[in-house]
Tab-separated table of C-alpha atoms and ligand atoms in Angstrom:
chain	number	residue	atom	x	y	z
A	59	MET	CA	7.839	33.091	-3.372
A	60	ALA	CA	8.352	31.756	0.148
A	61	THR	CA	11.684	32.388	1.865
A	62	VAL	CA	13.245	29.270	3.418
A	63	VAL	CA	15.006	30.133	6.689
A	64	GLU	CA	17.318	28.207	9.001
A	65	PRO	CA	16.324	27.808	12.668
A	66	THR	CA	18.801	30.308	14.145
A	67	ASN	CA	17.814	32.114	17.361
A	68	GLU	CA	17.372	35.342	15.445
A	69	ASN	CA	15.146	33.732	12.784
A	70	ILE	CA	13.043	31.966	15.430
A	71	ARG	CA	12.498	35.320	17.148
A	72	SER	CA	11.382	37.049	13.966
A	73	LEU	CA	9.117	34.158	12.865
A	74	ALA	CA	7.500	34.213	16.327
A	75	GLU	CA	6.783	37.894	15.651
A	76	VAL	CA	5.223	37.027	12.259
A	77	LEU	CA	2.993	34.460	13.976
A	78	ARG	CA	1.982	36.790	16.796
A	79	ASP	CA	1.055	39.399	14.149
A	80	GLY	CA	-1.363	36.937	12.514
A	81	GLY	CA	0.933	35.626	9.748
A	82	LEU	CA	1.561	32.083	8.494
A	83	VAL	CA	4.815	30.126	8.812
A	84	ALA	CA	5.453	26.591	7.553
A	85	VAL	CA	7.168	24.657	10.325
A	86	PRO	CA	9.052	21.374	10.676
A	87	THR	CA	7.710	18.734	13.050
A	88	GLU	CA	8.957	15.191	13.658
A	89	THR	CA	5.991	13.830	11.628
A	90	VAL	CA	5.454	16.124	8.597
A	91	TYR	CA	5.786	19.872	7.944
A	92	GLY	CA	2.869	21.943	9.217
A	93	LEU	CA	1.418	25.284	8.136
A	94	ALA	CA	1.218	27.242	11.399
A	95	ALA	CA	-0.749	30.228	12.669
A	96	ASN	CA	-1.631	31.577	16.114
A	97	GLY	CA	-4.239	29.018	17.173
A	98	LEU	CA	-6.179	31.520	19.260
A	99	ASP	CA	-6.496	34.067	16.417
A	100	ALA	CA	-9.480	33.219	14.189
A	101	ASP	CA	-8.362	35.501	11.311
A	102	ALA	CA	-4.882	33.981	11.269
A	103	CYS	CA	-6.359	30.460	11.239
A	104	ARG	CA	-8.692	31.421	8.388
A	105	ARG	CA	-5.567	32.194	6.308
A	106	ILE	CA	-4.437	28.578	6.787
A	107	PHE	CA	-7.671	27.326	5.192
A	108	GLU	CA	-7.298	29.803	2.308
A	109	ALA	CA	-3.635	28.943	1.639
A	110	LYS	CA	-4.352	25.193	1.566
A	111	ASP	CA	-7.766	25.372	-0.144
A	112	ARG	CA	-8.882	23.353	2.855
A	113	PRO	CA	-12.628	22.942	3.414
A	114	ALA	CA	-13.828	24.614	6.623
A	115	TYR	CA	-15.307	21.353	7.953
A	116	ASP	CA	-11.825	19.823	8.454
A	117	PRO	CA	-10.593	20.857	11.946
A	118	LEU	CA	-6.992	21.784	12.855
A	119	ILE	CA	-4.557	20.414	15.460
A	120	LEU	CA	-3.240	22.799	18.136
A	121	HIS	CA	0.473	22.348	18.910
A	122	LEU	CA	1.600	23.029	22.497
A	123	LEU	CA	5.035	23.403	24.057
A	124	GLU	CA	4.141	21.478	27.223
A	125	PRO	CA	1.255	19.268	28.441
A	126	GLY	CA	0.737	22.036	31.044
A	127	TRP	CA	-0.629	24.254	28.231
A	128	ILE	CA	-3.683	21.982	27.872
A	129	ASP	CA	-5.476	23.835	30.666
A	130	ARG	CA	-5.388	27.019	28.578
A	131	ILE	CA	-7.495	25.476	25.810
A	132	ALA	CA	-9.120	22.159	26.786
A	133	VAL	CA	-10.318	19.872	29.562
A	134	GLY	CA	-7.465	17.533	30.545
A	135	GLY	CA	-7.685	14.472	32.791
A	136	GLU	CA	-5.937	11.340	33.937
A	137	ALA	CA	-5.921	9.455	30.621
A	138	VAL	CA	-4.282	12.323	28.743
A	139	ALA	CA	-1.790	12.817	31.583
A	140	ARG	CA	-0.717	9.180	31.301
A	141	LEU	CA	-0.410	9.302	27.526
A	142	ALA	CA	1.495	12.605	27.802
A	143	GLU	CA	3.936	11.086	30.268
A	144	ARG	CA	4.707	8.241	27.889
A	145	PHE	CA	4.476	9.789	24.381
A	146	TRP	CA	5.000	13.566	24.595
A	147	PRO	CA	6.788	15.297	23.142
A	148	GLY	CA	6.067	13.082	20.141
A	149	PRO	CA	3.738	11.957	17.320
A	150	LEU	CA	0.491	11.573	19.270
A	151	THR	CA	-2.570	13.858	19.023
A	152	VAL	CA	-5.471	13.652	21.480
A	153	VAL	CA	-8.981	15.006	21.009
A	154	LEU	CA	-10.356	16.687	24.154
A	155	THR	CA	-13.368	18.813	25.078
A	156	LYS	CA	-12.420	22.378	24.138
A	157	LYS	CA	-12.600	25.577	26.165
A	158	PRO	CA	-14.412	28.643	24.731
A	159	ILE	CA	-11.101	30.474	24.040
A	160	VAL	CA	-10.492	28.171	21.019
A	161	PRO	CA	-11.992	29.797	17.903
A	162	ASP	CA	-14.697	27.844	16.049
A	163	ILE	CA	-12.685	27.936	12.843
A	164	VAL	CA	-9.973	25.761	14.486
A	165	THR	CA	-12.427	23.034	15.493
A	166	ALA	CA	-14.824	23.340	12.535
A	167	GLY	CA	-17.518	24.208	15.057
A	168	LEU	CA	-17.063	20.978	17.071
A	169	ASP	CA	-17.001	21.153	20.859
A	170	SER	CA	-13.716	19.226	20.870
A	171	VAL	CA	-10.159	20.201	19.965
A	172	ALA	CA	-7.185	18.117	18.798
A	173	VAL	CA	-3.870	18.839	20.566
A	174	ARG	CA	-0.338	17.563	20.515
A	175	VAL	CA	3.105	18.381	21.929
A	176	PRO	CA	5.635	18.023	19.090
A	177	SER	CA	9.262	16.995	19.646
A	178	HIS	CA	11.072	18.711	16.747
A	179	PRO	CA	13.572	21.109	18.371
A	180	ALA	CA	12.996	23.985	15.889
A	181	MET	CA	9.217	23.743	16.349
A	182	ARG	CA	9.682	23.703	20.123
A	183	SER	CA	11.905	26.804	20.003
A	184	LEU	CA	9.237	28.547	17.947
A	185	LEU	CA	6.454	27.546	20.370
A	186	ALA	CA	8.546	28.800	23.293
A	187	ALA	CA	9.190	32.105	21.497
A	188	CYS	CA	5.503	32.682	20.558
A	189	ASP	CA	4.025	31.408	23.826
A	190	VAL	CA	0.700	30.647	22.079
A	191	PRO	CA	-0.702	27.331	20.809
A	192	LEU	CA	0.048	27.010	17.096
A	193	ALA	CA	-2.664	25.614	14.848
A	194	ALA	CA	-1.012	23.610	12.080
A	195	PRO	CA	-2.366	21.167	9.509
A	196	SER	CA	0.091	19.470	7.176
A	197	ALA	CA	1.674	22.092	4.867
A	198	ASN	CA	0.357	20.775	1.535
A	199	PRO	CA	-2.470	21.888	-0.741
A	200	PHE	CA	-5.595	20.066	0.534
A	201	GLY	CA	-5.714	16.464	-0.625
A	202	TYR	CA	-2.080	16.133	-1.730
A	203	VAL	CA	0.734	14.114	-0.117
A	204	SER	CA	2.061	15.677	3.134
A	205	PRO	CA	5.495	17.374	2.960
A	206	THR	CA	8.481	15.858	4.768
A	207	ARG	CA	11.111	18.378	3.563
A	208	ALA	CA	11.173	22.173	3.297
A	209	GLU	CA	11.416	21.918	-0.496
A	210	HIS	CA	8.158	19.919	-0.602
A	211	VAL	CA	6.419	22.821	1.142
A	212	VAL	CA	7.854	25.273	-1.376
A	213	ASP	CA	6.744	23.042	-4.272
A	214	GLY	CA	3.146	22.970	-3.027
A	215	LEU	CA	2.555	26.296	-1.280
A	216	GLY	CA	5.595	28.444	-2.185
A	217	ASP	CA	3.524	31.100	-3.963
A	218	ARG	CA	0.954	31.300	-1.141
A	219	ILE	CA	3.049	31.692	2.010
A	220	ASP	CA	5.968	33.916	3.049
A	221	TYR	CA	8.156	31.702	5.246
A	222	VAL	CA	9.255	28.095	5.582
A	223	LEU	CA	11.329	27.212	8.641
A	224	ASP	CA	13.772	24.517	7.462
A	225	GLY	CA	14.199	21.751	10.029
A	226	GLY	CA	15.581	19.124	7.635
A	227	SER	CA	13.852	15.846	6.745
A	228	CYS	CA	11.056	14.775	9.098
A	229	GLN	CA	12.187	11.860	11.214
A	230	ILE	CA	8.872	9.957	11.412
A	231	GLY	CA	7.485	10.862	7.981
A	232	VAL	CA	3.788	10.042	8.550
A	233	GLU	CA	1.317	12.172	10.485
A	234	SER	CA	0.620	11.757	14.192
A	235	THR	CA	-1.653	9.106	15.654
A	236	ILE	CA	-4.984	10.653	16.704
A	237	VAL	CA	-6.896	9.327	19.726
A	238	ASP	CA	-10.289	10.688	20.778
A	239	LEU	CA	-10.187	10.980	24.579
A	240	ARG	CA	-13.400	12.928	25.138
A	241	ASP	CA	-14.725	9.901	27.005
A	242	PRO	CA	-11.616	8.527	28.774
A	243	GLU	CA	-13.448	5.246	29.411
A	244	ARG	CA	-13.862	4.775	25.655
A	245	PRO	CA	-10.748	6.056	23.847
A	246	VAL	CA	-11.088	5.829	20.049
A	247	LEU	CA	-8.272	5.648	17.496
A	248	LEU	CA	-9.156	8.145	14.742
A	249	ARG	CA	-5.967	7.936	12.666
A	250	PRO	CA	-3.039	5.477	12.838
A	251	GLY	CA	0.341	7.252	12.907
A	252	GLY	CA	3.767	7.416	14.500
A	253	VAL	CA	2.597	5.883	17.805
A	254	THR	CA	1.180	2.371	17.299
A	255	PRO	CA	-2.163	1.101	18.693
A	256	SER	CA	-0.344	-1.512	20.791
A	257	GLN	CA	1.824	1.211	22.357
A	258	ILE	CA	-1.365	3.107	23.271
A	259	ARG	CA	-3.016	-0.061	24.613
A	260	GLY	CA	0.120	-0.500	26.745
A	261	VAL	CA	-0.890	2.694	28.570
A	262	LEU	CA	-4.706	2.751	28.349
A	263	GLY	CA	-5.447	-0.968	28.285
A	264	ASP	CA	-7.535	-2.903	25.779
A	265	ARG	CA	-10.437	-0.481	25.694
A	266	LEU	CA	-8.975	1.437	22.708
A	267	ALA	CA	-11.558	1.259	19.896
A	268	VAL	CA	-10.936	2.052	16.207
A	269	GLY	CA	-13.131	4.763	14.675
A	270	GLU	CA	-13.559	7.045	11.692
A	271	THR	CA	-11.941	10.473	11.531
A	272	ALA	CA	-14.057	13.526	12.240
A	273	SER	CA	-13.281	14.859	8.792
A	274	GLU	CA	-14.489	11.666	7.148
A	275	VAL	CA	-17.675	11.736	9.166
A	276	THR	CA	-18.397	15.388	8.484
A	277	GLU	CA	-17.273	15.079	4.886
A	278	ALA	CA	-19.599	12.163	4.327
A	279	ALA	CA	-22.404	14.275	5.692
A	280	GLN	CA	-21.609	17.497	3.860
A	281	ALA	CA	-19.621	16.910	0.698
A	282	ALA	CA	-21.077	16.440	-2.746
A	283	PRO	CA	-21.199	12.775	-3.826
A	284	GLY	CA	-17.958	11.689	-5.473
A	285	GLN	CA	-15.865	14.167	-3.502
A	286	LEU	CA	-15.291	11.933	-0.512
A	287	SER	CA	-12.065	11.570	1.397
A	288	ARG	CA	-9.305	11.853	-1.161
A	289	HIS	CA	-6.404	12.443	1.135
A	290	TYR	CA	-2.680	12.127	0.643
A	291	SER	CA	-3.122	11.411	-3.075
A	292	PRO	CA	-0.393	11.810	-5.652
A	293	LYS	CA	-1.538	12.569	-9.221
A	294	VAL	CA	-0.171	9.329	-10.616
A	295	ARG	CA	-2.324	6.207	-10.386
A	296	VAL	CA	-1.300	4.042	-7.403
A	297	GLU	CA	-2.058	0.310	-7.271
A	298	LEU	CA	-1.499	-1.695	-4.093
A	299	HIS	CA	-0.259	-5.283	-3.776
A	300	HIS	CA	0.125	-7.566	-0.793
A	301	ARG	CA	3.306	-8.838	-2.364
A	302	LEU	CA	5.255	-7.783	-5.468
A	303	GLU	CA	7.000	-10.911	-6.788
A	304	PRO	CA	10.216	-9.815	-8.567
A	305	ALA	CA	10.295	-13.007	-10.677
A	306	ALA	CA	6.872	-12.217	-12.171
A	307	LEU	CA	7.734	-8.627	-13.137
A	308	PRO	CA	9.111	-7.188	-16.406
A	309	ASP	CA	12.755	-6.074	-16.036
A	310	ARG	CA	12.714	-3.620	-18.953
A	311	ASP	CA	12.026	0.059	-18.379
A	312	THR	CA	8.307	0.569	-18.619
A	313	ASP	CA	5.880	3.336	-17.787
A	314	GLU	CA	5.082	1.529	-14.573
A	315	ALA	CA	7.166	2.073	-11.435
A	316	LEU	CA	7.427	-0.553	-8.697
A	317	VAL	CA	7.859	0.194	-5.004
A	318	PHE	CA	8.949	-2.727	-2.831
A	319	LEU	CA	8.927	-2.596	0.948
A	320	SER	CA	12.520	-3.902	1.099
A	321	ARG	CA	15.290	-4.161	-1.512
A	322	PRO	CA	14.715	-7.116	-3.871
A	323	GLY	CA	17.558	-9.632	-3.790
A	324	SER	CA	19.151	-9.537	-7.280
A	325	PRO	CA	22.291	-7.475	-8.024
A	326	ASP	CA	21.208	-5.493	-11.116
A	327	LEU	CA	17.856	-3.876	-10.562
A	328	PRO	CA	16.005	-1.855	-13.227
A	329	SER	CA	15.810	1.891	-12.639
A	330	HIS	CA	12.039	1.859	-12.248
A	331	TRP	CA	12.291	-0.451	-9.225
A	332	HIS	CA	12.317	1.340	-5.860
A	333	TRP	CA	12.172	0.238	-2.251
A	334	LEU	CA	11.146	2.001	0.934
A	335	SER	CA	13.867	0.505	3.117
A	336	GLU	CA	16.923	-1.623	2.259
A	337	SER	CA	16.037	-4.115	5.013
A	338	GLY	CA	12.259	-3.621	5.165
A	339	ASP	CA	12.501	-1.601	8.398
A	340	LEU	CA	9.075	0.002	8.922
A	341	GLU	CA	10.398	3.167	10.581
A	342	GLU	CA	12.739	3.782	7.679
A	343	ALA	CA	9.948	2.956	5.207
A	344	ALA	CA	7.552	5.452	6.837
A	345	ALA	CA	10.197	8.180	6.863
A	346	ARG	CA	10.756	7.709	3.117
A	347	LEU	CA	7.220	7.063	1.835
A	348	PHE	CA	5.957	10.572	1.071
A	349	ALA	CA	9.235	11.779	-0.479
A	350	LEU	CA	9.262	8.742	-2.790
A	351	LEU	CA	5.608	9.225	-3.805
A	352	ARG	CA	6.419	12.844	-4.702
A	353	GLU	CA	9.501	11.791	-6.670
A	354	LEU	CA	7.490	9.213	-8.637
A	355	ASP	CA	4.684	11.719	-9.164
A	356	ALA	CA	7.185	14.024	-10.869
A	357	GLY	CA	8.176	11.216	-13.292
A	358	SER	CA	6.050	10.281	-16.271
A	359	PHE	CA	4.776	6.952	-14.983
A	360	ARG	CA	1.318	5.715	-15.871
A	361	THR	CA	0.992	3.589	-12.743
A	362	VAL	CA	2.979	3.080	-9.562
A	363	HIS	CA	2.654	-0.397	-8.028
A	364	VAL	CA	3.316	-0.391	-4.294
A	365	GLU	CA	3.779	-3.286	-1.906
A	366	LEU	CA	1.778	-3.044	1.337
A	367	ALA	CA	3.463	-3.389	4.744
A	368	PRO	CA	2.484	-6.050	7.286
A	369	GLU	CA	-0.772	-4.982	9.022
A	370	GLU	CA	0.868	-4.350	12.400
A	371	GLY	CA	2.786	-1.662	14.288
A	372	LEU	CA	3.843	1.223	12.075
A	373	GLY	CA	2.635	-0.866	9.101
A	374	LEU	CA	-0.922	0.201	10.011
A	375	ALA	CA	-0.053	3.874	9.435
A	376	LEU	CA	1.911	3.111	6.261
A	377	ASN	CA	-0.934	1.058	4.777
A	378	ASP	CA	-3.521	3.676	5.778
A	379	ARG	CA	-1.596	6.346	3.823
A	380	LEU	CA	-1.053	3.980	0.883
A	381	ARG	CA	-4.781	3.172	0.700
A	382	ARG	CA	-5.596	6.868	0.721
A	383	ALA	CA	-2.984	7.460	-1.987
A	384	ALA	CA	-4.612	4.752	-4.083
A	385	GLN	CA	-8.135	6.055	-3.518
A	386	ARG	CA	-7.997	8.780	-6.160
A	387	SER	CA	-7.287	6.358	-8.963
A	388	GLN	CA	-10.198	4.161	-7.900
A	389	SER	CA	-12.727	6.959	-7.645
A	390	SER	CA	-11.882	8.924	-10.807
B	21	TXA	O1	1.450	14.917	12.523
B	21	TXA	C1	0.492	15.664	12.423
B	21	TXA	O2	-0.563	15.493	13.047
B	21	TXA	C2	0.618	16.867	11.481
B	21	TXA	C3	1.686	17.817	12.041
B	21	TXA	C4	1.796	19.082	11.259
B	21	TXA	O3	1.401	18.064	13.393
B	21	TXA	N1	-0.611	17.522	11.317
B	21	TXA	C5	-1.646	17.008	10.589
B	21	TXA	O4	-2.736	17.840	10.496
B	21	TXA	O5	-1.589	15.924	10.074
B	21	TXA	P1	-3.918	17.615	9.447
B	21	TXA	O6	-4.745	18.839	9.557
B	21	TXA	O7	-3.387	17.292	8.124
B	21	TXA	O8	-4.746	16.454	10.054
B	21	TXA	C6	-5.459	16.695	11.265
B	21	TXA	C7	-6.685	15.861	11.342
B	21	TXA	C8	-7.917	16.444	10.678
B	21	TXA	O9	-7.997	16.157	9.316
B	21	TXA	C9	-9.025	15.773	11.465
B	21	TXA	O10	-9.304	14.533	10.868
B	21	TXA	C10	-8.399	15.530	12.812
B	21	TXA	O11	-7.054	15.832	12.716
B	21	TXA	N2	-8.996	16.405	13.831
B	21	TXA	C11	-8.692	17.677	14.144
B	21	TXA	N3	-9.496	18.150	15.106
B	21	TXA	C12	-10.330	17.152	15.433
B	21	TXA	C13	-11.407	16.997	16.356
B	21	TXA	N4	-11.777	17.996	17.147
B	21	TXA	N5	-12.045	15.819	16.403
B	21	TXA	C14	-11.655	14.791	15.603
B	21	TXA	N6	-10.656	14.857	14.696
B	21	TXA	C15	-10.008	16.021	14.604
B	22	MG	MG1	-3.141	16.745	6.211
């Protein structure tokens, strides 16, 4: 069973040693927990795919201590420098043309690599101590909800990995925004996340286009029919609603749980009613979403009804994850 360790200087030093020796360590980031390995060591990265049961066509993100590390692994440029200035360290990933030093297993054979500079202090200490880019996908079995606490990592992967570095609850709670910058004249949003499209447009201008993720594209091409794109899915059936009207809902305990965006306004609320944020604050809602889905998944509910966020700002990332969570129930 995995050992959960606190980010003391001594522990950081010994986990850096584990990573340099080709081992795996689950790490906290400001978005979600990642499962890290030396990103320049193909054998170490292969262990990530084995531990997660992750298909080899789904490429990994390389985590760097500083934007200056980009030159070691990829082709930088002005657009990435401007985004870095504004959003790094933080929840933004950019896709760049890779250099040959990056193993094929990291990029699933693509000629591009995804990179980001995380802000979580424990992750940054670890990167400084290893002095190598760390490849890290979210630290969950492939297809399940991403972990936002050390205990979530233990629940999902505890019998497959040796160490979890405990950095507390993830502040952002949804994965990073991914922008394809291979052609800086045509940046493409591949995944909404902690940095909003309007924040990115504030730096790059209106040319940001919205695209499909590499994994969805390659999956569509390679996977057996019926196996497509089931990401972030809890086991329980999830149904989405533009608005959950409290007055129209049963107040008795049922086998259906309800998740409102903000706290409904009556004093005595049934125990199967939940909300993502008291006041409907989207940052708070995002930080709580995955932990609540896991909690409800552990209950014996038949269906979880969830209210969608407004389609703007961080609401885009929240709704993207909710739609993916709901996908399983629609396709099986
Ligand atoms: O916030 C995050 O990004 C977290 C933390 C741990 O950093 N990581 C994360 O990794 O969410 P993961 O593996 O669950 O999602 C990374 C996704 C891949 O599924 C793929 O869609 C995309 O990044 N990706 C990676 N390399 C790519 C590439 N070369 N081109 C396009 N998309 C890529
Ligand atoms: Mg993931």
